[in-house]
Amino acid sequence: MNRTKKTLLYSMTVLVIVFAFVWDYYIKQWLEVNPGREESVVRVDQFVLYPLIVTLVALSIFQLFRKKK
């Protein structure tokens, strides 16, 4: 994998992780504004966001420790 692709992979990983923290912060604020609805809110976004984060981190770690031929 060339240097440009690795840089793009690492930057996407960092960007998605930062986005996840910001997104979670705003969701928590929204839940505080709507009291009594925490039980009825289903966080479907977590089924998309967390597997994406795990996949990107795993790919980044794999690229960091991969032996070059």
PDB file of N, CA, C and O in Angstrom:
ATOM      1  N   MET A   1       0.855  -1.170   0.000  1.00  0.00           N
ATOM      2  CA  MET A   1       0.000   0.000   0.000  1.00  0.00           C
ATOM      3  C   MET A   1       0.903   1.236   0.000  1.00  0.00           C
ATOM      4  O   MET A   1       1.814   1.331   0.812  1.00  0.00           O
ATOM      5  N   ASN A   2       0.633   2.142  -0.890  1.00  0.00           N
ATOM      6  CA  ASN A   2       1.514   3.300  -0.973  1.00  0.00           C
ATOM      7  C   ASN A   2       1.196   4.316   0.126  1.00  0.00           C
ATOM      8  O   ASN A   2       0.231   4.194   0.873  1.00  0.00           O
ATOM      9  N   ARG A   3       2.048   5.310   0.207  1.00  0.00           N
ATOM     10  CA  ARG A   3       1.980   6.272   1.301  1.00  0.00           C
ATOM     11  C   ARG A   3       0.682   7.087   1.286  1.00  0.00           C
ATOM     12  O   ARG A   3       0.118   7.384   2.351  1.00  0.00           O
ATOM     13  N   THR A   4       0.173   7.436   0.139  1.00  0.00           N
ATOM     14  CA  THR A   4      -1.050   8.235   0.041  1.00  0.00           C
ATOM     15  C   THR A   4      -2.254   7.467   0.585  1.00  0.00           C
ATOM     16  O   THR A   4      -3.066   8.027   1.319  1.00  0.00           O
ATOM     17  N   LYS A   5      -2.342   6.199   0.251  1.00  0.00           N
ATOM     18  CA  LYS A   5      -3.460   5.388   0.741  1.00  0.00           C
ATOM     19  C   LYS A   5      -3.387   5.194   2.242  1.00  0.00           C
ATOM     20  O   LYS A   5      -4.414   5.220   2.926  1.00  0.00           O
ATOM     21  N   LYS A   6      -2.191   5.001   2.771  1.00  0.00           N
ATOM     22  CA  LYS A   6      -2.046   4.855   4.216  1.00  0.00           C
ATOM     23  C   LYS A   6      -2.427   6.141   4.934  1.00  0.00           C
ATOM     24  O   LYS A   6      -3.122   6.104   5.946  1.00  0.00           O
ATOM     25  N   THR A   7      -1.985   7.253   4.407  1.00  0.00           N
ATOM     26  CA  THR A   7      -2.325   8.544   5.008  1.00  0.00           C
ATOM     27  C   THR A   7      -3.826   8.776   4.980  1.00  0.00           C
ATOM     28  O   THR A   7      -4.418   9.245   5.958  1.00  0.00           O
ATOM     29  N   LEU A   8      -4.450   8.426   3.887  1.00  0.00           N
ATOM     30  CA  LEU A   8      -5.895   8.558   3.777  1.00  0.00           C
ATOM     31  C   LEU A   8      -6.611   7.649   4.771  1.00  0.00           C
ATOM     32  O   LEU A   8      -7.578   8.066   5.426  1.00  0.00           O
ATOM     33  N   LEU A   9      -6.144   6.422   4.924  1.00  0.00           N
ATOM     34  CA  LEU A   9      -6.731   5.487   5.881  1.00  0.00           C
ATOM     35  C   LEU A   9      -6.604   6.003   7.305  1.00  0.00           C
ATOM     36  O   LEU A   9      -7.576   6.001   8.069  1.00  0.00           O
ATOM     37  N   TYR A  10      -5.423   6.468   7.687  1.00  0.00           N
ATOM     38  CA  TYR A  10      -5.210   6.965   9.045  1.00  0.00           C
ATOM     39  C   TYR A  10      -6.022   8.221   9.317  1.00  0.00           C
ATOM     40  O   TYR A  10      -6.603   8.369  10.398  1.00  0.00           O
ATOM     41  N   SER A  11      -6.095   9.111   8.349  1.00  0.00           N
ATOM     42  CA  SER A  11      -6.868  10.338   8.549  1.00  0.00           C
ATOM     43  C   SER A  11      -8.365  10.046   8.626  1.00  0.00           C
ATOM     44  O   SER A  11      -9.074  10.662   9.428  1.00  0.00           O
ATOM     45  N   MET A  12      -8.845   9.101   7.826  1.00  0.00           N
ATOM     46  CA  MET A  12     -10.257   8.718   7.919  1.00  0.00           C
ATOM     47  C   MET A  12     -10.563   8.096   9.273  1.00  0.00           C
ATOM     48  O   MET A  12     -11.623   8.351   9.852  1.00  0.00           O
ATOM     49  N   THR A  13      -9.649   7.299   9.786  1.00  0.00           N
ATOM     50  CA  THR A  13      -9.845   6.665  11.084  1.00  0.00           C
ATOM     51  C   THR A  13      -9.959   7.717  12.181  1.00  0.00           C
ATOM     52  O   THR A  13     -10.882   7.676  13.000  1.00  0.00           O
ATOM     53  N   VAL A  14      -9.047   8.654  12.192  1.00  0.00           N
ATOM     54  CA  VAL A  14      -9.081   9.711  13.205  1.00  0.00           C
ATOM     55  C   VAL A  14     -10.335  10.558  13.059  1.00  0.00           C
ATOM     56  O   VAL A  14     -10.998  10.893  14.050  1.00  0.00           O
ATOM     57  N   LEU A  15     -10.700  10.876  11.837  1.00  0.00           N
ATOM     58  CA  LEU A  15     -11.883  11.694  11.588  1.00  0.00           C
ATOM     59  C   LEU A  15     -13.162  10.995  12.056  1.00  0.00           C
ATOM     60  O   LEU A  15     -14.022  11.622  12.686  1.00  0.00           O
ATOM     61  N   VAL A  16     -13.290   9.719  11.810  1.00  0.00           N
ATOM     62  CA  VAL A  16     -14.481   8.972  12.223  1.00  0.00           C
ATOM     63  C   VAL A  16     -14.537   8.859  13.748  1.00  0.00           C
ATOM     64  O   VAL A  16     -15.617   8.969  14.343  1.00  0.00           O
ATOM     65  N   ILE A  17     -13.397   8.675  14.401  1.00  0.00           N
ATOM     66  CA  ILE A  17     -13.384   8.597  15.861  1.00  0.00           C
ATOM     67  C   ILE A  17     -13.790   9.937  16.480  1.00  0.00           C
ATOM     68  O   ILE A  17     -14.600   9.980  17.421  1.00  0.00           O
ATOM     69  N   VAL A  18     -13.260  11.021  15.958  1.00  0.00           N
ATOM     70  CA  VAL A  18     -13.651  12.351  16.453  1.00  0.00           C
ATOM     71  C   VAL A  18     -15.132  12.589  16.197  1.00  0.00           C
ATOM     72  O   VAL A  18     -15.858  13.097  17.071  1.00  0.00           O
ATOM     73  N   PHE A  19     -15.608  12.237  15.013  1.00  0.00           N
ATOM     74  CA  PHE A  19     -17.024  12.382  14.701  1.00  0.00           C
ATOM     75  C   PHE A  19     -17.896  11.587  15.670  1.00  0.00           C
ATOM     76  O   PHE A  19     -18.956  12.055  16.086  1.00  0.00           O
ATOM     77  N   ALA A  20     -17.461  10.390  16.054  1.00  0.00           N
ATOM     78  CA  ALA A  20     -18.239   9.555  16.971  1.00  0.00           C
ATOM     79  C   ALA A  20     -18.366  10.216  18.336  1.00  0.00           C
ATOM     80  O   ALA A  20     -19.448  10.189  18.942  1.00  0.00           O
ATOM     81  N   PHE A  21     -17.276  10.819  18.827  1.00  0.00           N
ATOM     82  CA  PHE A  21     -17.346  11.507  20.116  1.00  0.00           C
ATOM     83  C   PHE A  21     -18.272  12.718  20.057  1.00  0.00           C
ATOM     84  O   PHE A  21     -19.079  12.946  20.966  1.00  0.00           O
ATOM     85  N   VAL A  22     -18.165  13.494  18.990  1.00  0.00           N
ATOM     86  CA  VAL A  22     -19.029  14.676  18.834  1.00  0.00           C
ATOM     87  C   VAL A  22     -20.486  14.253  18.689  1.00  0.00           C
ATOM     88  O   VAL A  22     -21.383  14.834  19.320  1.00  0.00           O
ATOM     89  N   TRP A  23     -20.742  13.235  17.885  1.00  0.00           N
ATOM     90  CA  TRP A  23     -22.101  12.741  17.673  1.00  0.00           C
ATOM     91  C   TRP A  23     -22.712  12.252  18.993  1.00  0.00           C
ATOM     92  O   TRP A  23     -23.854  12.565  19.316  1.00  0.00           O
ATOM     93  N   ASP A  24     -21.947  11.500  19.771  1.00  0.00           N
ATOM     94  CA  ASP A  24     -22.431  10.980  21.042  1.00  0.00           C
ATOM     95  C   ASP A  24     -22.727  12.119  22.020  1.00  0.00           C
ATOM     96  O   ASP A  24     -23.711  12.068  22.765  1.00  0.00           O
ATOM     97  N   TYR A  25     -21.896  13.155  22.021  1.00  0.00           N
ATOM     98  CA  TYR A  25     -22.127  14.316  22.880  1.00  0.00           C
ATOM     99  C   TYR A  25     -23.457  14.983  22.555  1.00  0.00           C
ATOM    100  O   TYR A  25     -24.245  15.295  23.453  1.00  0.00           O
ATOM    101  N   TYR A  26     -23.725  15.191  21.275  1.00  0.00           N
ATOM    102  CA  TYR A  26     -24.973  15.844  20.886  1.00  0.00           C
ATOM    103  C   TYR A  26     -26.193  14.949  21.114  1.00  0.00           C
ATOM    104  O   TYR A  26     -27.273  15.442  21.456  1.00  0.00           O
ATOM    105  N   ILE A  27     -26.052  13.663  20.963  1.00  0.00           N
ATOM    106  CA  ILE A  27     -27.159  12.745  21.247  1.00  0.00           C
ATOM    107  C   ILE A  27     -27.484  12.772  22.733  1.00  0.00           C
ATOM    108  O   ILE A  27     -28.655  12.786  23.124  1.00  0.00           O
ATOM    109  N   LYS A  28     -26.468  12.800  23.589  1.00  0.00           N
ATOM    110  CA  LYS A  28     -26.700  12.878  25.036  1.00  0.00           C
ATOM    111  C   LYS A  28     -27.382  14.187  25.411  1.00  0.00           C
ATOM    112  O   LYS A  28     -28.265  14.203  26.275  1.00  0.00           O
ATOM    113  N   GLN A  29     -26.985  15.275  24.774  1.00  0.00           N
ATOM    114  CA  GLN A  29     -27.653  16.550  25.026  1.00  0.00           C
ATOM    115  C   GLN A  29     -29.120  16.491  24.598  1.00  0.00           C
ATOM    116  O   GLN A  29     -29.993  16.997  25.290  1.00  0.00           O
ATOM    117  N   TRP A  30     -29.377  15.881  23.466  1.00  0.00           N
ATOM    118  CA  TRP A  30     -30.745  15.772  22.974  1.00  0.00           C
ATOM    119  C   TRP A  30     -31.593  14.930  23.921  1.00  0.00           C
ATOM    120  O   TRP A  30     -32.760  15.242  24.162  1.00  0.00           O
ATOM    121  N   LEU A  31     -31.016  13.866  24.468  1.00  0.00           N
ATOM    122  CA  LEU A  31     -31.745  13.021  25.408  1.00  0.00           C
ATOM    123  C   LEU A  31     -32.043  13.754  26.708  1.00  0.00           C
ATOM    124  O   LEU A  31     -33.085  13.528  27.331  1.00  0.00           O
ATOM    125  N   GLU A  32     -31.139  14.639  27.144  1.00  0.00           N
ATOM    126  CA  GLU A  32     -31.380  15.420  28.345  1.00  0.00           C
ATOM    127  C   GLU A  32     -32.500  16.429  28.147  1.00  0.00           C
ATOM    128  O   GLU A  32     -33.238  16.737  29.086  1.00  0.00           O
ATOM    129  N   VAL A  33     -32.630  16.954  26.955  1.00  0.00           N
ATOM    130  CA  VAL A  33     -33.685  17.930  26.663  1.00  0.00           C
ATOM    131  C   VAL A  33     -35.055  17.256  26.638  1.00  0.00           C
ATOM    132  O   VAL A  33     -36.061  17.862  26.998  1.00  0.00           O
ATOM    133  N   ASN A  34     -35.097  15.994  26.259  1.00  0.00           N
ATOM    134  CA  ASN A  34     -36.344  15.240  26.181  1.00  0.00           C
ATOM    135  C   ASN A  34     -36.416  14.248  27.341  1.00  0.00           C
ATOM    136  O   ASN A  34     -36.153  13.056  27.156  1.00  0.00           O
ATOM    137  N   PRO A  35     -36.778  14.694  28.548  1.00  0.00           N
ATOM    138  CA  PRO A  35     -36.778  13.784  29.700  1.00  0.00           C
ATOM    139  C   PRO A  35     -37.887  12.742  29.592  1.00  0.00           C
ATOM    140  O   PRO A  35     -38.951  12.980  29.017  1.00  0.00           O
ATOM    141  N   GLY A  36     -37.612  11.566  30.144  1.00  0.00           N
ATOM    142  CA  GLY A  36     -38.598  10.499  30.155  1.00  0.00           C
ATOM    143  C   GLY A  36     -38.688   9.703  28.870  1.00  0.00           C
ATOM    144  O   GLY A  36     -39.482   8.787  28.771  1.00  0.00           O
ATOM    145  N   ARG A  37     -37.869  10.028  27.891  1.00  0.00           N
ATOM    146  CA  ARG A  37     -37.926   9.320  26.608  1.00  0.00           C
ATOM    147  C   ARG A  37     -36.719   8.428  26.395  1.00  0.00           C
ATOM    148  O   ARG A  37     -36.568   7.841  25.335  1.00  0.00           O
ATOM    149  N   GLU A  38     -35.834   8.318  27.403  1.00  0.00           N
ATOM    150  CA  GLU A  38     -34.624   7.513  27.226  1.00  0.00           C
ATOM    151  C   GLU A  38     -34.950   6.054  26.957  1.00  0.00           C
ATOM    152  O   GLU A  38     -34.245   5.379  26.220  1.00  0.00           O
ATOM    153  N   GLU A  39     -36.017   5.552  27.571  1.00  0.00           N
ATOM    154  CA  GLU A  39     -36.375   4.147  27.385  1.00  0.00           C
ATOM    155  C   GLU A  39     -36.932   3.880  25.992  1.00  0.00           C
ATOM    156  O   GLU A  39     -36.796   2.781  25.465  1.00  0.00           O
ATOM    157  N   SER A  40     -37.584   4.876  25.421  1.00  0.00           N
ATOM    158  CA  SER A  40     -38.219   4.666  24.128  1.00  0.00           C
ATOM    159  C   SER A  40     -37.287   4.956  22.944  1.00  0.00           C
ATOM    160  O   SER A  40     -37.628   4.670  21.806  1.00  0.00           O
ATOM    161  N   VAL A  41     -36.114   5.527  23.213  1.00  0.00           N
ATOM    162  CA  VAL A  41     -35.180   5.854  22.137  1.00  0.00           C
ATOM    163  C   VAL A  41     -34.280   4.656  21.880  1.00  0.00           C
ATOM    164  O   VAL A  41     -33.642   4.128  22.780  1.00  0.00           O
ATOM    165  N   VAL A  42     -34.242   4.216  20.633  1.00  0.00           N
ATOM    166  CA  VAL A  42     -33.383   3.110  20.228  1.00  0.00           C
ATOM    167  C   VAL A  42     -32.227   3.704  19.426  1.00  0.00           C
ATOM    168  O   VAL A  42     -32.430   4.350  18.411  1.00  0.00           O
ATOM    169  N   ARG A  43     -31.013   3.479  19.911  1.00  0.00           N
ATOM    170  CA  ARG A  43     -29.825   4.047  19.270  1.00  0.00           C
ATOM    171  C   ARG A  43     -29.350   3.154  18.133  1.00  0.00           C
ATOM    172  O   ARG A  43     -28.410   2.392  18.255  1.00  0.00           O
ATOM    173  N   VAL A  44     -29.995   3.264  17.002  1.00  0.00           N
ATOM    174  CA  VAL A  44     -29.651   2.459  15.825  1.00  0.00           C
ATOM    175  C   VAL A  44     -28.324   2.933  15.227  1.00  0.00           C
ATOM    176  O   VAL A  44     -27.616   2.153  14.593  1.00  0.00           O
ATOM    177  N   ASP A  45     -27.977   4.177  15.470  1.00  0.00           N
ATOM    178  CA  ASP A  45     -26.723   4.695  14.930  1.00  0.00           C
ATOM    179  C   ASP A  45     -25.513   3.939  15.456  1.00  0.00           C
ATOM    180  O   ASP A  45     -24.489   3.850  14.783  1.00  0.00           O
ATOM    181  N   GLN A  46     -25.626   3.354  16.629  1.00  0.00           N
ATOM    182  CA  GLN A  46     -24.506   2.607  17.191  1.00  0.00           C
ATOM    183  C   GLN A  46     -24.227   1.320  16.418  1.00  0.00           C
ATOM    184  O   GLN A  46     -23.096   0.838  16.418  1.00  0.00           O
ATOM    185  N   PHE A  47     -25.226   0.767  15.766  1.00  0.00           N
ATOM    186  CA  PHE A  47     -25.025  -0.443  14.966  1.00  0.00           C
ATOM    187  C   PHE A  47     -24.230  -0.165  13.694  1.00  0.00           C
ATOM    188  O   PHE A  47     -23.695  -1.089  13.079  1.00  0.00           O
ATOM    189  N   VAL A  48     -24.163   1.075  13.294  1.00  0.00           N
ATOM    190  CA  VAL A  48     -23.392   1.454  12.109  1.00  0.00           C
ATOM    191  C   VAL A  48     -22.051   2.047  12.506  1.00  0.00           C
ATOM    192  O   VAL A  48     -21.013   1.700  11.945  1.00  0.00           O
ATOM    193  N   LEU A  49     -22.074   2.925  13.492  1.00  0.00           N
ATOM    194  CA  LEU A  49     -20.883   3.682  13.846  1.00  0.00           C
ATOM    195  C   LEU A  49     -19.798   2.826  14.491  1.00  0.00           C
ATOM    196  O   LEU A  49     -18.627   2.898  14.102  1.00  0.00           O
ATOM    197  N   TYR A  50     -20.149   1.989  15.458  1.00  0.00           N
ATOM    198  CA  TYR A  50     -19.131   1.208  16.164  1.00  0.00           C
ATOM    199  C   TYR A  50     -18.474   0.134  15.291  1.00  0.00           C
ATOM    200  O   TYR A  50     -17.249  -0.018  15.356  1.00  0.00           O
ATOM    201  N   PRO A  51     -19.205  -0.603  14.463  1.00  0.00           N
ATOM    202  CA  PRO A  51     -18.499  -1.525  13.559  1.00  0.00           C
ATOM    203  C   PRO A  51     -17.587  -0.805  12.567  1.00  0.00           C
ATOM    204  O   PRO A  51     -16.513  -1.312  12.225  1.00  0.00           O
ATOM    205  N   LEU A  52     -17.988   0.388  12.139  1.00  0.00           N
ATOM    206  CA  LEU A  52     -17.134   1.172  11.249  1.00  0.00           C
ATOM    207  C   LEU A  52     -15.843   1.573  11.950  1.00  0.00           C
ATOM    208  O   LEU A  52     -14.751   1.462  11.377  1.00  0.00           O
ATOM    209  N   ILE A  53     -15.944   1.989  13.200  1.00  0.00           N
ATOM    210  CA  ILE A  53     -14.758   2.375  13.967  1.00  0.00           C
ATOM    211  C   ILE A  53     -13.851   1.163  14.173  1.00  0.00           C
ATOM    212  O   ILE A  53     -12.635   1.250  13.990  1.00  0.00           O
ATOM    213  N   VAL A  54     -14.428   0.042  14.548  1.00  0.00           N
ATOM    214  CA  VAL A  54     -13.633  -1.164  14.789  1.00  0.00           C
ATOM    215  C   VAL A  54     -12.920  -1.598  13.512  1.00  0.00           C
ATOM    216  O   VAL A  54     -11.736  -1.962  13.533  1.00  0.00           O
ATOM    217  N   THR A  55     -13.612  -1.544  12.393  1.00  0.00           N
ATOM    218  CA  THR A  55     -13.008  -1.936  11.115  1.00  0.00           C
ATOM    219  C   THR A  55     -11.864  -1.008  10.727  1.00  0.00           C
ATOM    220  O   THR A  55     -10.789  -1.471  10.316  1.00  0.00           O
ATOM    221  N   LEU A  56     -12.071   0.298  10.847  1.00  0.00           N
ATOM    222  CA  LEU A  56     -11.018   1.244  10.481  1.00  0.00           C
ATOM    223  C   LEU A  56      -9.801   1.130  11.395  1.00  0.00           C
ATOM    224  O   LEU A  56      -8.659   1.191  10.935  1.00  0.00           O
ATOM    225  N   VAL A  57     -10.028   0.945  12.692  1.00  0.00           N
ATOM    226  CA  VAL A  57      -8.909   0.793  13.622  1.00  0.00           C
ATOM    227  C   VAL A  57      -8.154  -0.502  13.326  1.00  0.00           C
ATOM    228  O   VAL A  57      -6.916  -0.527  13.334  1.00  0.00           O
ATOM    229  N   ALA A  58      -8.884  -1.573  13.053  1.00  0.00           N
ATOM    230  CA  ALA A  58      -8.229  -2.848  12.743  1.00  0.00           C
ATOM    231  C   ALA A  58      -7.398  -2.737  11.465  1.00  0.00           C
ATOM    232  O   ALA A  58      -6.262  -3.239  11.413  1.00  0.00           O
ATOM    233  N   LEU A  59      -7.928  -2.094  10.445  1.00  0.00           N
ATOM    234  CA  LEU A  59      -7.165  -1.907   9.210  1.00  0.00           C
ATOM    235  C   LEU A  59      -5.924  -1.042   9.430  1.00  0.00           C
ATOM    236  O   LEU A  59      -4.854  -1.322   8.884  1.00  0.00           O
ATOM    237  N   SER A  60      -6.067   0.010  10.238  1.00  0.00           N
ATOM    238  CA  SER A  60      -4.929   0.886  10.512  1.00  0.00           C
ATOM    239  C   SER A  60      -3.843   0.145  11.280  1.00  0.00           C
ATOM    240  O   SER A  60      -2.658   0.278  10.977  1.00  0.00           O
ATOM    241  N   ILE A  61      -4.237  -0.632  12.270  1.00  0.00           N
ATOM    242  CA  ILE A  61      -3.254  -1.406  13.043  1.00  0.00           C
ATOM    243  C   ILE A  61      -2.595  -2.452  12.153  1.00  0.00           C
ATOM    244  O   ILE A  61      -1.379  -2.665  12.226  1.00  0.00           O
ATOM    245  N   PHE A  62      -3.373  -3.088  11.306  1.00  0.00           N
ATOM    246  CA  PHE A  62      -2.813  -4.074  10.377  1.00  0.00           C
ATOM    247  C   PHE A  62      -1.778  -3.431   9.462  1.00  0.00           C
ATOM    248  O   PHE A  62      -0.714  -4.010   9.216  1.00  0.00           O
ATOM    249  N   GLN A  63      -2.068  -2.247   8.963  1.00  0.00           N
ATOM    250  CA  GLN A  63      -1.119  -1.562   8.076  1.00  0.00           C
ATOM    251  C   GLN A  63       0.131  -1.106   8.827  1.00  0.00           C
ATOM    252  O   GLN A  63       1.213  -1.062   8.255  1.00  0.00           O
ATOM    253  N   LEU A  64      -0.007  -0.750  10.096  1.00  0.00           N
ATOM    254  CA  LEU A  64       1.148  -0.327  10.873  1.00  0.00           C
ATOM    255  C   LEU A  64       2.135  -1.457  11.114  1.00  0.00           C
ATOM    256  O   LEU A  64       3.344  -1.267  11.065  1.00  0.00           O
ATOM    257  N   PHE A  65       1.606  -2.659  11.422  1.00  0.00           N
ATOM    258  CA  PHE A  65       2.457  -3.764  11.807  1.00  0.00           C
ATOM    259  C   PHE A  65       2.695  -4.792  10.708  1.00  0.00           C
ATOM    260  O   PHE A  65       3.284  -5.823  10.963  1.00  0.00           O
ATOM    261  N   ARG A  66       2.257  -4.508   9.511  1.00  0.00           N
ATOM    262  CA  ARG A  66       2.450  -5.431   8.400  1.00  0.00           C
ATOM    263  C   ARG A  66       3.903  -5.423   7.965  1.00  0.00           C
ATOM    264  O   ARG A  66       4.533  -4.369   7.843  1.00  0.00           O
ATOM    265  N   LYS A  67       4.435  -6.583   7.707  1.00  0.00           N
ATOM    266  CA  LYS A  67       5.813  -6.700   7.243  1.00  0.00           C
ATOM    267  C   LYS A  67       5.860  -6.451   5.740  1.00  0.00           C
ATOM    268  O   LYS A  67       5.055  -6.986   4.986  1.00  0.00           O
ATOM    269  N   LYS A  68       6.799  -5.648   5.334  1.00  0.00           N
ATOM    270  CA  LYS A  68       6.959  -5.368   3.907  1.00  0.00           C
ATOM    271  C   LYS A  68       7.802  -6.438   3.263  1.00  0.00           C
ATOM    272  O   LYS A  68       8.715  -6.974   3.850  1.00  0.00           O
ATOM    273  N   LYS A  69       7.495  -6.725   2.010  1.00  0.00           N
ATOM    274  CA  LYS A  69       8.253  -7.751   1.278  1.00  0.00           C
ATOM    275  C   LYS A  69       9.476  -7.161   0.631  1.00  0.00           C
ATOM    276  O   LYS A  69       9.578  -6.069   0.274  1.00  0.00           O
TER     277      LYS A  69
END
